[in-house]
Coordinates of C-alpha atoms and ligand atoms in Angstrom, one line a residue:
M1350 CA 67.2 104.1 123.9
A1351 CA 69.8 102.5 121.1
E1352 CA 70.9 104.1 118.7
Q1353 CA 70.4 103.3 115.5
F1354 CA 73.0 102.1 112.3
D1355 CA 72.5 100.0 109.1
L1356 CA 75.6 97.9 110.1
V1357 CA 77.7 97.2 113.4
V1358 CA 80.6 95.9 112.3
I1359 CA 82.6 94.2 115.4
G1360 CA 86.2 93.9 115.0
S1361 CA 88.5 96.6 112.7
G1362 CA 91.3 94.7 111.2
P1363 CA 91.9 94.6 107.8
G1364 CA 88.7 92.4 107.1
G1365 CA 85.9 94.7 109.7
Y1366 CA 87.7 98.5 108.8
V1367 CA 87.7 98.2 104.9
C1368 CA 83.9 96.7 105.7
A1369 CA 83.2 99.7 106.9
I1370 CA 84.4 101.8 105.3
R1371 CA 82.8 100.2 101.4
A1372 CA 79.7 100.4 103.0
A1373 CA 79.3 104.3 104.0
Q1374 CA 81.0 104.7 101.0
L1375 CA 77.6 103.2 99.3
G1376 CA 76.2 105.8 102.2
L1377 CA 75.2 102.6 104.7
K1378 CA 75.3 104.5 108.6
V1379 CA 78.0 102.2 109.7
A1380 CA 79.5 101.5 113.6
V1381 CA 82.6 99.8 114.3
V1382 CA 82.9 98.1 117.4
E1383 CA 86.4 97.3 118.9
K1384 CA 87.8 96.0 122.1
R1385 CA 92.0 97.0 121.6
S1386 CA 92.2 101.2 122.2
S1387 CA 93.7 101.7 118.5
F1388 CA 92.0 100.1 114.8
G1389 CA 93.4 97.6 112.6
G1390 CA 93.2 94.5 114.6
T1391 CA 96.0 91.8 114.1
C1392 CA 97.6 92.8 111.6
L1393 CA 98.2 96.3 111.8
N1394 CA 99.0 96.6 115.4
I1395 CA 100.6 92.5 116.2
G1396 CA 101.1 90.7 113.1
C1397 CA 101.7 92.0 109.5
I1398 CA 102.4 95.4 109.5
P1399 CA 105.5 95.2 112.6
S1400 CA 106.6 91.9 111.4
K1401 CA 106.9 93.3 108.4
A1402 CA 108.9 96.9 110.0
L1403 CA 111.1 93.8 112.2
L1404 CA 111.7 92.1 108.6
H1405 CA 112.9 95.4 106.7
V1406 CA 115.0 96.6 109.5
S1407 CA 116.6 93.2 109.6
E1408 CA 117.0 92.2 106.1
R1409 CA 118.8 95.9 105.8
F1410 CA 120.8 95.1 108.7
A1411 CA 121.9 91.4 107.3
E1412 CA 122.2 93.3 103.8
A1413 CA 124.6 95.3 105.9
A1414 CA 127.0 92.6 107.0
H1415 CA 127.4 90.6 104.6
G1416 CA 126.5 91.7 101.4
F1417 CA 128.0 94.5 100.8
A1418 CA 131.5 93.6 101.1
A1419 CA 130.7 91.7 97.5
M1420 CA 130.0 94.7 96.3
G1421 CA 132.7 96.8 97.0
I1422 CA 131.2 98.7 100.1
C1423 CA 133.7 98.6 103.2
G1424 CA 133.8 98.9 106.0
C1425 CA 130.7 97.6 107.7
K1426 CA 130.1 96.2 110.6
P1427 CA 126.6 97.0 112.3
K1428 CA 125.5 97.2 115.1
I1429 CA 121.2 96.6 115.9
D1430 CA 120.3 99.0 119.1
V1431 CA 117.4 96.7 119.5
A1432 CA 115.1 99.4 121.0
A1433 CA 115.7 101.4 118.5
M1434 CA 114.8 99.1 116.2
Q1435 CA 111.7 99.1 118.4
A1436 CA 110.9 102.2 118.5
Y1437 CA 110.2 102.4 114.7
K1438 CA 108.5 99.2 114.6
D1439 CA 106.0 100.9 117.2
K1440 CA 105.7 104.4 114.8
V1441 CA 105.2 102.4 112.3
V1442 CA 102.5 100.6 113.5
E1443 CA 101.5 103.8 114.7
A1444 CA 101.3 105.7 111.6
N1445 CA 99.1 103.2 110.4
T1446 CA 96.5 102.3 113.6
R1447 CA 96.0 106.4 113.2
G1448 CA 95.7 105.7 109.3
I1449 CA 92.9 103.7 110.2
A1450 CA 91.3 106.6 112.7
F1451 CA 91.5 108.7 110.1
L1452 CA 89.6 107.0 107.8
F1453 CA 87.0 106.4 110.1
K1454 CA 86.4 110.2 110.0
K1455 CA 86.2 110.7 106.9
N1456 CA 83.7 108.3 106.0
K1457 CA 81.6 109.2 109.2
I1458 CA 82.1 105.8 110.4
A1459 CA 81.3 105.9 114.3
S1460 CA 83.5 103.8 116.2
F1461 CA 82.9 102.0 120.1
I1462 CA 85.5 100.7 122.1
G1463 CA 85.0 98.1 123.8
T1464 CA 84.1 94.2 123.3
G1465 CA 80.6 93.6 121.4
R1466 CA 78.3 90.6 122.3
I1467 CA 75.4 90.1 119.8
V1468 CA 72.0 90.1 122.1
E1469 CA 69.8 89.1 119.3
A1470 CA 70.1 89.8 115.4
G1471 CA 70.1 93.5 115.0
R1472 CA 71.4 94.1 118.3
V1473 CA 74.6 94.7 119.7
Q1474 CA 76.0 95.6 123.1
V1475 CA 79.1 96.8 123.4
M1476 CA 81.3 96.6 127.4
P1477 CA 83.4 99.1 127.5
S1478 CA 86.3 98.2 130.0
D1479 CA 85.3 100.8 132.3
G1480 CA 82.1 102.5 132.0
A1481 CA 78.5 101.3 131.2
P1482 CA 77.3 99.0 128.2
V1483 CA 76.2 100.9 125.3
E1484 CA 73.5 99.2 122.8
L1485 CA 73.8 99.5 119.3
E1486 CA 71.0 99.0 116.8
A1487 CA 71.0 97.7 113.2
Q1488 CA 69.6 96.3 110.0
A1489 CA 73.3 93.9 109.4
I1490 CA 75.9 92.7 112.0
V1491 CA 79.0 91.5 110.7
I1492 CA 81.9 89.7 112.8
A1493 CA 85.1 90.2 111.8
T1494 CA 86.3 89.3 115.4
G1495 CA 89.7 87.8 113.1
S1496 CA 92.0 84.8 115.1
D1497 CA 94.1 83.9 117.9
S1498 CA 97.8 82.2 118.5
A1499 CA 97.2 78.8 118.3
A1500 CA 98.4 77.5 122.0
L1501 CA 100.4 74.1 122.6
P1502 CA 99.0 72.3 125.7
F1503 CA 102.3 71.9 127.9
L1504 CA 103.7 75.0 126.8
E1505 CA 101.9 77.5 128.2
V1506 CA 103.2 81.2 126.3
D1507 CA 104.4 84.2 129.6
E1508 CA 105.6 86.0 126.4
K1509 CA 108.9 86.1 128.5
T1510 CA 110.4 82.7 127.8
I1511 CA 107.7 81.5 125.9
L1512 CA 106.9 83.1 123.0
S1513 CA 103.4 83.8 120.6
S1514 CA 104.1 86.6 117.7
T1515 CA 103.1 89.4 120.0
G1516 CA 106.5 88.2 122.3
A1517 CA 109.2 87.5 119.3
L1518 CA 107.5 90.4 117.5
A1519 CA 108.3 92.9 120.4
L1520 CA 111.8 91.3 122.5
G1521 CA 113.9 93.8 124.2
T1522 CA 117.3 91.8 123.4
V1523 CA 118.5 89.7 120.9
P1524 CA 118.3 86.2 122.3
K1525 CA 121.4 84.2 122.2
S1526 CA 119.2 81.3 120.9
L1527 CA 115.4 80.7 120.0
V1528 CA 113.7 77.2 119.0
V1529 CA 110.7 78.4 116.8
I1530 CA 107.9 75.6 117.0
G1531 CA 105.9 75.3 113.7
A1532 CA 107.7 76.4 110.3
G1533 CA 104.9 77.9 108.7
V1534 CA 104.5 81.4 108.0
I1535 CA 104.9 83.4 111.4
G1536 CA 107.8 80.7 112.3
L1537 CA 110.0 81.2 109.8
E1538 CA 109.2 85.1 109.1
L1539 CA 109.8 86.0 112.4
G1540 CA 112.3 83.0 112.6
S1541 CA 114.3 84.9 110.1
V1542 CA 113.9 88.1 112.0
W1543 CA 115.9 87.0 115.0
R1544 CA 118.6 85.2 113.1
R1545 CA 119.5 88.0 110.6
L1546 CA 120.2 89.7 113.8
G1547 CA 122.1 86.9 115.3
A1548 CA 120.0 84.0 117.2
E1549 CA 120.9 80.6 116.8
V1550 CA 117.4 79.6 115.5
T1551 CA 116.1 76.2 115.3
V1552 CA 112.6 75.2 113.7
I1553 CA 110.5 72.8 114.8
E1554 CA 108.6 71.2 112.7
Y1555 CA 105.7 68.1 112.5
L1556 CA 105.5 67.5 109.0
D1557 CA 108.4 66.5 106.6
R1558 CA 108.7 69.8 104.7
I1559 CA 108.4 73.6 105.1
L1560 CA 105.2 75.7 104.6
P1561 CA 103.2 72.9 104.1
G1562 CA 100.7 74.1 101.6
M1563 CA 103.3 76.1 99.5
D1564 CA 104.1 74.5 95.8
G1565 CA 106.5 71.6 97.2
E1566 CA 109.5 73.2 95.1
I1567 CA 109.3 76.3 96.2
A1568 CA 109.4 75.1 99.9
K1569 CA 112.4 72.9 98.9
V1570 CA 114.3 75.3 97.4
L1571 CA 113.5 78.3 100.3
H1572 CA 114.0 75.3 102.9
R1573 CA 117.6 75.4 101.3
E1574 CA 118.3 79.5 101.5
L1575 CA 117.4 79.1 105.1
K1576 CA 119.2 76.5 106.5
K1577 CA 122.8 78.9 104.6
Q1578 CA 121.0 81.5 106.4
G1579 CA 122.0 79.8 109.3
M1580 CA 118.6 77.9 110.3
A1581 CA 118.6 75.0 111.6
F1582 CA 115.7 72.5 110.8
H1583 CA 113.9 69.4 112.5
L1584 CA 111.8 67.9 110.5
G1585 CA 110.0 64.8 110.9
T1586 CA 110.1 66.0 114.4
K1587 CA 107.2 66.8 117.5
V1588 CA 107.5 68.0 120.8
T1589 CA 106.5 65.8 123.6
Q1590 CA 107.7 67.9 126.8
A1591 CA 108.7 71.1 127.7
K1592 CA 110.9 72.3 131.2
T1593 CA 110.4 75.8 130.9
T1594 CA 112.1 78.4 133.8
Q1595 CA 112.7 81.9 133.7
R1596 CA 116.0 81.6 131.9
S1597 CA 115.6 78.9 129.7
V1598 CA 113.7 76.4 127.9
T1599 CA 114.5 72.7 127.4
L1600 CA 111.6 70.7 124.7
S1601 CA 112.1 66.9 124.3
V1602 CA 111.3 66.2 120.9
E1603 CA 111.4 63.1 119.0
P1604 CA 110.4 62.1 114.7
A1605 CA 107.0 62.2 114.3
G1606 CA 106.3 58.5 113.7
G1607 CA 107.4 57.5 117.1
G1608 CA 111.6 56.7 117.9
K1609 CA 114.3 57.5 120.1
G1610 CA 113.7 61.4 121.1
Q1611 CA 116.6 64.1 122.4
T1612 CA 116.2 67.2 124.1
I1613 CA 116.7 71.1 123.2
K1614 CA 117.4 74.2 124.8
A1615 CA 116.9 77.2 124.3
Q1616 CA 117.1 81.1 125.3
K1617 CA 113.5 81.7 124.4
A1618 CA 110.4 79.2 122.3
L1619 CA 108.2 80.4 120.1
V1620 CA 105.0 78.7 119.6
A1621 CA 103.9 79.1 115.7
I1622 CA 101.7 76.2 114.7
G1623 CA 98.7 77.9 113.1
R1624 CA 96.1 80.2 114.5
V1625 CA 92.5 79.5 115.8
P1626 CA 89.5 81.4 114.9
Y1627 CA 88.5 84.2 118.1
T1628 CA 84.8 84.4 118.3
Q1629 CA 85.3 84.3 122.8
G1630 CA 82.8 87.3 124.1
L1631 CA 80.8 87.5 120.7
G1632 CA 77.7 85.7 123.1
L1633 CA 77.6 83.4 119.9
A1634 CA 76.2 80.0 121.8
D1635 CA 73.5 82.1 123.2
I1636 CA 72.4 83.0 120.0
G1637 CA 72.0 80.0 119.0
L1638 CA 74.6 80.3 116.8
E1639 CA 77.5 77.4 116.3
T1640 CA 80.9 76.9 115.4
D1641 CA 82.6 74.2 113.3
E1642 CA 84.8 72.0 114.5
R1643 CA 88.0 74.1 114.1
G1644 CA 86.4 77.3 115.5
R1645 CA 85.1 78.3 112.4
I1646 CA 81.2 79.9 111.9
P1647 CA 79.5 78.7 109.2
V1648 CA 78.6 81.0 106.0
D1649 CA 76.7 81.2 102.8
E1650 CA 78.1 82.1 99.5
S1651 CA 76.9 85.5 100.6
F1652 CA 78.8 85.4 104.2
E1653 CA 75.4 85.5 105.9
T1654 CA 75.5 82.8 108.6
K1655 CA 72.0 81.2 109.4
I1656 CA 70.5 84.4 111.2
A1657 CA 69.5 86.1 109.1
G1658 CA 71.2 89.7 109.1
I1659 CA 74.4 88.3 110.6
Y1660 CA 78.1 87.5 108.7
A1661 CA 81.1 86.8 109.2
I1662 CA 84.0 87.4 107.1
G1663 CA 88.2 86.9 107.5
D1664 CA 89.5 84.4 109.5
V1665 CA 86.1 83.8 112.0
I1666 CA 85.3 81.9 108.3
A1667 CA 86.6 78.8 106.3
G1668 CA 89.9 79.8 104.0
P1669 CA 93.3 80.9 104.1
M1670 CA 94.1 83.1 107.2
L1671 CA 94.7 86.4 105.0
A1672 CA 94.2 89.8 105.6
H1673 CA 93.7 90.8 102.1
K1674 CA 91.4 87.6 101.9
A1675 CA 89.5 89.3 105.1
E1676 CA 89.6 92.7 102.9
E1677 CA 88.4 91.2 99.4
E1678 CA 84.9 89.6 101.8
G1679 CA 84.9 92.8 103.6
V1680 CA 84.4 94.1 101.1
A1681 CA 82.2 91.6 99.4
V1682 CA 79.3 91.6 102.2
A1683 CA 79.5 95.6 102.2
E1684 CA 78.8 95.7 98.3
I1685 CA 75.6 92.6 98.9
L1686 CA 74.8 95.0 102.1
G1687 CA 74.3 97.9 99.7
G1688 CA 72.7 96.4 96.8
L1689 CA 75.1 95.9 94.5
P1690 CA 76.6 92.3 93.5
G1691 CA 79.2 91.7 95.9
E1692 CA 81.7 88.0 94.9
V1693 CA 85.1 87.2 95.9
N1694 CA 87.4 84.7 93.9
H1695 CA 88.3 82.4 96.6
D1696 CA 90.7 80.8 93.7
I1697 CA 92.8 83.8 92.9
I1698 CA 94.0 85.0 96.8
P1699 CA 97.8 85.5 96.6
A1700 CA 99.7 84.3 99.3
V1701 CA 103.4 85.2 100.2
V1702 CA 105.8 84.3 102.8
Y1703 CA 108.2 87.4 104.1
T1704 CA 111.5 85.1 104.0
T1705 CA 114.1 86.4 102.3
P1706 CA 114.1 85.1 99.1
E1707 CA 110.6 86.1 99.3
A1708 CA 108.4 83.1 98.4
A1709 CA 104.8 84.0 96.5
S1710 CA 102.0 81.9 95.2
V1711 CA 98.4 82.4 93.7
G1712 CA 96.3 79.7 92.0
K1713 CA 96.8 76.0 92.1
T1714 CA 100.2 74.1 93.3
E1715 CA 102.0 71.5 91.3
E1716 CA 100.8 68.6 94.5
E1717 CA 96.9 69.9 93.7
L1718 CA 97.0 69.5 89.9
K1719 CA 98.6 66.4 89.9
A1720 CA 96.2 65.3 92.7
A1721 CA 92.8 66.5 91.2
G1722 CA 94.4 65.0 88.2
V1723 CA 94.8 67.8 85.3
D1724 CA 96.9 67.4 82.3
H1725 CA 99.7 70.9 83.1
V1726 CA 103.1 71.9 81.9
V1727 CA 104.8 73.5 84.0
G1728 CA 107.3 76.4 82.8
K1729 CA 110.5 77.8 85.0
F1730 CA 113.1 80.0 84.9
N1731 CA 116.0 80.6 87.7
F1732 CA 116.5 84.0 88.9
M1733 CA 120.4 82.4 88.4
A1734 CA 119.4 83.5 84.7
N1735 CA 118.1 87.2 85.2
G1736 CA 120.0 90.5 85.0
R1737 CA 118.4 92.3 87.2
A1738 CA 118.7 89.8 90.1
K1739 CA 122.9 89.2 89.1
A1740 CA 123.1 93.1 88.7
M1741 CA 121.6 92.9 92.8
N1742 CA 123.8 89.5 93.9
E1743 CA 120.4 88.2 94.8
T1744 CA 119.8 85.3 92.3
A1745 CA 118.9 82.6 94.3
G1746 CA 114.9 81.2 93.6
L1747 CA 112.7 80.8 90.4
V1748 CA 109.3 81.4 88.6
K1749 CA 106.7 78.6 88.0
I1750 CA 104.3 78.8 86.0
L1751 CA 101.6 75.9 85.7
A1752 CA 99.1 76.1 82.1
D1753 CA 96.8 73.5 81.6
A1754 CA 98.3 71.1 78.6
K1755 CA 94.7 71.5 76.9
T1756 CA 94.6 75.1 76.8
D1757 CA 97.7 77.3 78.1
R1758 CA 95.5 78.8 80.6
V1759 CA 97.3 79.3 83.6
L1760 CA 96.1 77.1 86.8
G1761 CA 99.3 78.7 89.3
A1762 CA 102.3 80.5 89.6
H1763 CA 104.7 80.5 92.0
I1764 CA 107.6 82.3 92.3
L1765 CA 110.4 82.9 95.3
G1766 CA 113.0 85.0 94.9
P1767 CA 113.7 88.5 95.6
M1768 CA 110.4 91.0 95.3
A1769 CA 108.3 88.2 94.5
G1770 CA 105.3 89.2 96.4
E1771 CA 105.0 91.7 94.2
M1772 CA 105.3 90.0 90.6
I1773 CA 103.0 87.2 91.9
H1774 CA 100.0 90.4 90.7
E1775 CA 100.7 90.7 87.6
I1776 CA 100.2 86.9 87.5
A1777 CA 96.7 87.7 89.0
V1778 CA 95.6 89.8 86.9
L1779 CA 96.4 87.5 83.9
M1780 CA 94.2 84.4 86.0
E1781 CA 91.8 87.3 86.8
F1782 CA 91.2 87.4 83.0
G1783 CA 91.3 83.9 82.3
G1784 CA 94.6 84.3 80.4
S1785 CA 97.0 81.5 78.8
A1786 CA 100.8 81.7 79.2
E1787 CA 100.9 82.9 75.3
D1788 CA 99.3 86.1 76.9
L1789 CA 101.8 86.6 79.3
A1790 CA 104.7 85.5 77.4
R1791 CA 103.8 87.9 74.6
T1792 CA 103.8 90.7 76.8
C1793 CA 106.7 92.6 76.4
H1794 CA 108.5 92.6 79.8
A1795 CA 111.1 96.4 80.7
H1796 CA 114.6 95.6 81.0
P1797 CA 116.5 94.6 83.1
T1798 CA 113.6 94.0 85.6
L1799 CA 113.2 90.7 87.8
S1800 CA 109.7 90.2 86.0
E1801 CA 111.6 89.0 83.0
A1802 CA 111.5 85.8 85.1
V1803 CA 108.2 86.0 84.8
R1804 CA 107.8 86.2 81.0
E1805 CA 111.0 83.7 80.9
A1806 CA 109.2 80.9 83.1
A1807 CA 105.3 81.6 80.6
L1808 CA 108.1 81.4 77.6
A1809 CA 109.7 78.4 78.9
V1810 CA 105.9 76.6 79.4
A1811 CA 106.2 76.3 75.4
G1812 CA 109.8 74.9 75.6
R1813 CA 110.5 78.4 74.0
A1814 CA 112.5 79.7 77.1
I1815 CA 115.5 83.1 75.7
H1816 CA 117.6 83.2 78.6
S1817 CA 118.0 79.3 79.6
Ligands
NAI252 P1 100.9 77.7 109.6 O1 99.6 77.1 109.9 O2 102.0 78.5 108.3 O3 102.5 76.9 110.0 C1 102.3 76.5 111.1 C2 103.1 74.9 110.7 O4 103.4 74.6 112.3 C3 102.7 73.9 110.1 O5 103.5 73.6 109.0 C4 102.4 73.1 110.8 O6 102.8 71.6 109.9 C5 102.5 73.4 111.6 N1 103.0 72.4 113.5 C6 101.5 72.2 114.0 N2 101.7 72.0 114.9 C7 102.9 71.3 115.4 C8 103.6 71.1 116.2 N3 102.2 70.9 117.1 N4 104.9 70.8 116.8 C9 105.2 71.2 115.9 N5 104.7 71.3 114.1 C10 103.5 72.0 114.7 O7 100.2 78.8 111.1 P2 101.3 80.0 111.9 O8 102.7 79.8 111.0 O9 100.7 80.4 113.2 O10 100.9 81.4 111.3 C11 99.0 81.4 111.0 C12 98.2 81.8 110.1 O11 98.7 83.3 110.3 C13 98.5 80.9 109.3 O12 97.2 81.1 108.5 C14 99.3 81.9 108.2 O13 99.2 82.4 106.5 C15 99.1 83.3 108.6 N6 100.3 84.5 108.2 C16 100.5 84.7 107.0 C17 101.7 86.2 107.1 C18 101.9 86.3 105.7 O14 100.9 86.9 104.9 N7 103.0 86.7 105.0 C19 102.6 85.8 108.0 C20 102.2 85.5 109.1 C21 100.9 84.5 110.0

């Protein structure tokens, strides 16, 4: 006899586990199927959380090595114990994944370890790595299986010399040299970790800029800052071939538009050219659920696929591959199933790149507004003129606010600077309420804080910033 549930969620990443918890809060009987032995998906196990642990450690290390002397702290020549750093990271991951197990218990969510396959609407088969398959029945099934690293056809990831983000998070020593393919979020974050710890890092990017999709001006200033930190960049460059040995890799590169090539040799290479939806083993073809040209599952505005009762959220559907976007969608589906009007405002999903300085954005970029012909005003303020940033000796970067020229409504905001990922949220809230730059400019901000730069940028929209 199959076990009966109201909802079976396949995948326990931020999309899946949040969906399960919200559904349980609303009184649904919920099961989660997870093929890893720990909950939390890519984000908690091999993504956001471990990378933030390594970013935190390497930031502190770089500050001690290069920043302390300027502030009068003497005698620092820090050494890195990579094994201890990795143990710290593993502890952080374990505490987070255990937290999910605790929350499942607290919310009486049943969990099944194994690969979930959808037999038909209402029926999921769980294949454990050993033992007999288990049948589950449910009114609704949510696919939340996430994504996997995209591969280059001529560069097989062995996680020793050729790394994906998973291998780059688990290195046992600091490589002498690391070549990063792709100047996206993963490439710049993990490139930063190993650069700060002493590796020579060279980034190869196909496009003529870093961080495609981010506001161009912010990306340009970040590019300059990363170069100052010693990262080398080859933009507008494609990799055509690779020769790998156990000790090194030699990449043949040439200008993206064609031209004279060269070779780049490094001890290790990180392939960070994007991620692709992960739907392997779900049996989608057998139930007649097609994916689009990018492997994504099409859904309607309620996240329901073309098969009634089967939903999909997060990285397996369209939109930015971000943990918090998946969480929002998980909550929305749970609320729809619980009889509430669940919805997600996809126009206001913040994005953060955890480099030094941090880059954070919400809403439209200046390029997007120009392309759409939206008449807008730009207000900018540099951290160089912010008292708190000066006191912290972290003055690189700026706040940029884009407001509608007629209504003053804030359409987008971009911050490059210390704690940008924290500061972006006051603008996200403002935008959710349809607020204007003037609303922000009229709100008292505590002094001395970094957030005063946000207010000054809002004042600058009306041409009346005080400190610039
Ligand atoms: P990405 O899409 O951010 O960047 C990939 C980069 O590789 C792009 O700049 C692209 O132009 C370049 N590229 C593609 N093919 C190339 C080639 N053959 N040669 C050279 N360059 C090439 O992808 P990434 O960094 O792998 O991240 C994957 C996903 O994970 C993204 O959706 C990202 O948003 C998400 N993520 C988010 C994080 C955050 O929110 N802080 C952290 C890490 C990942």
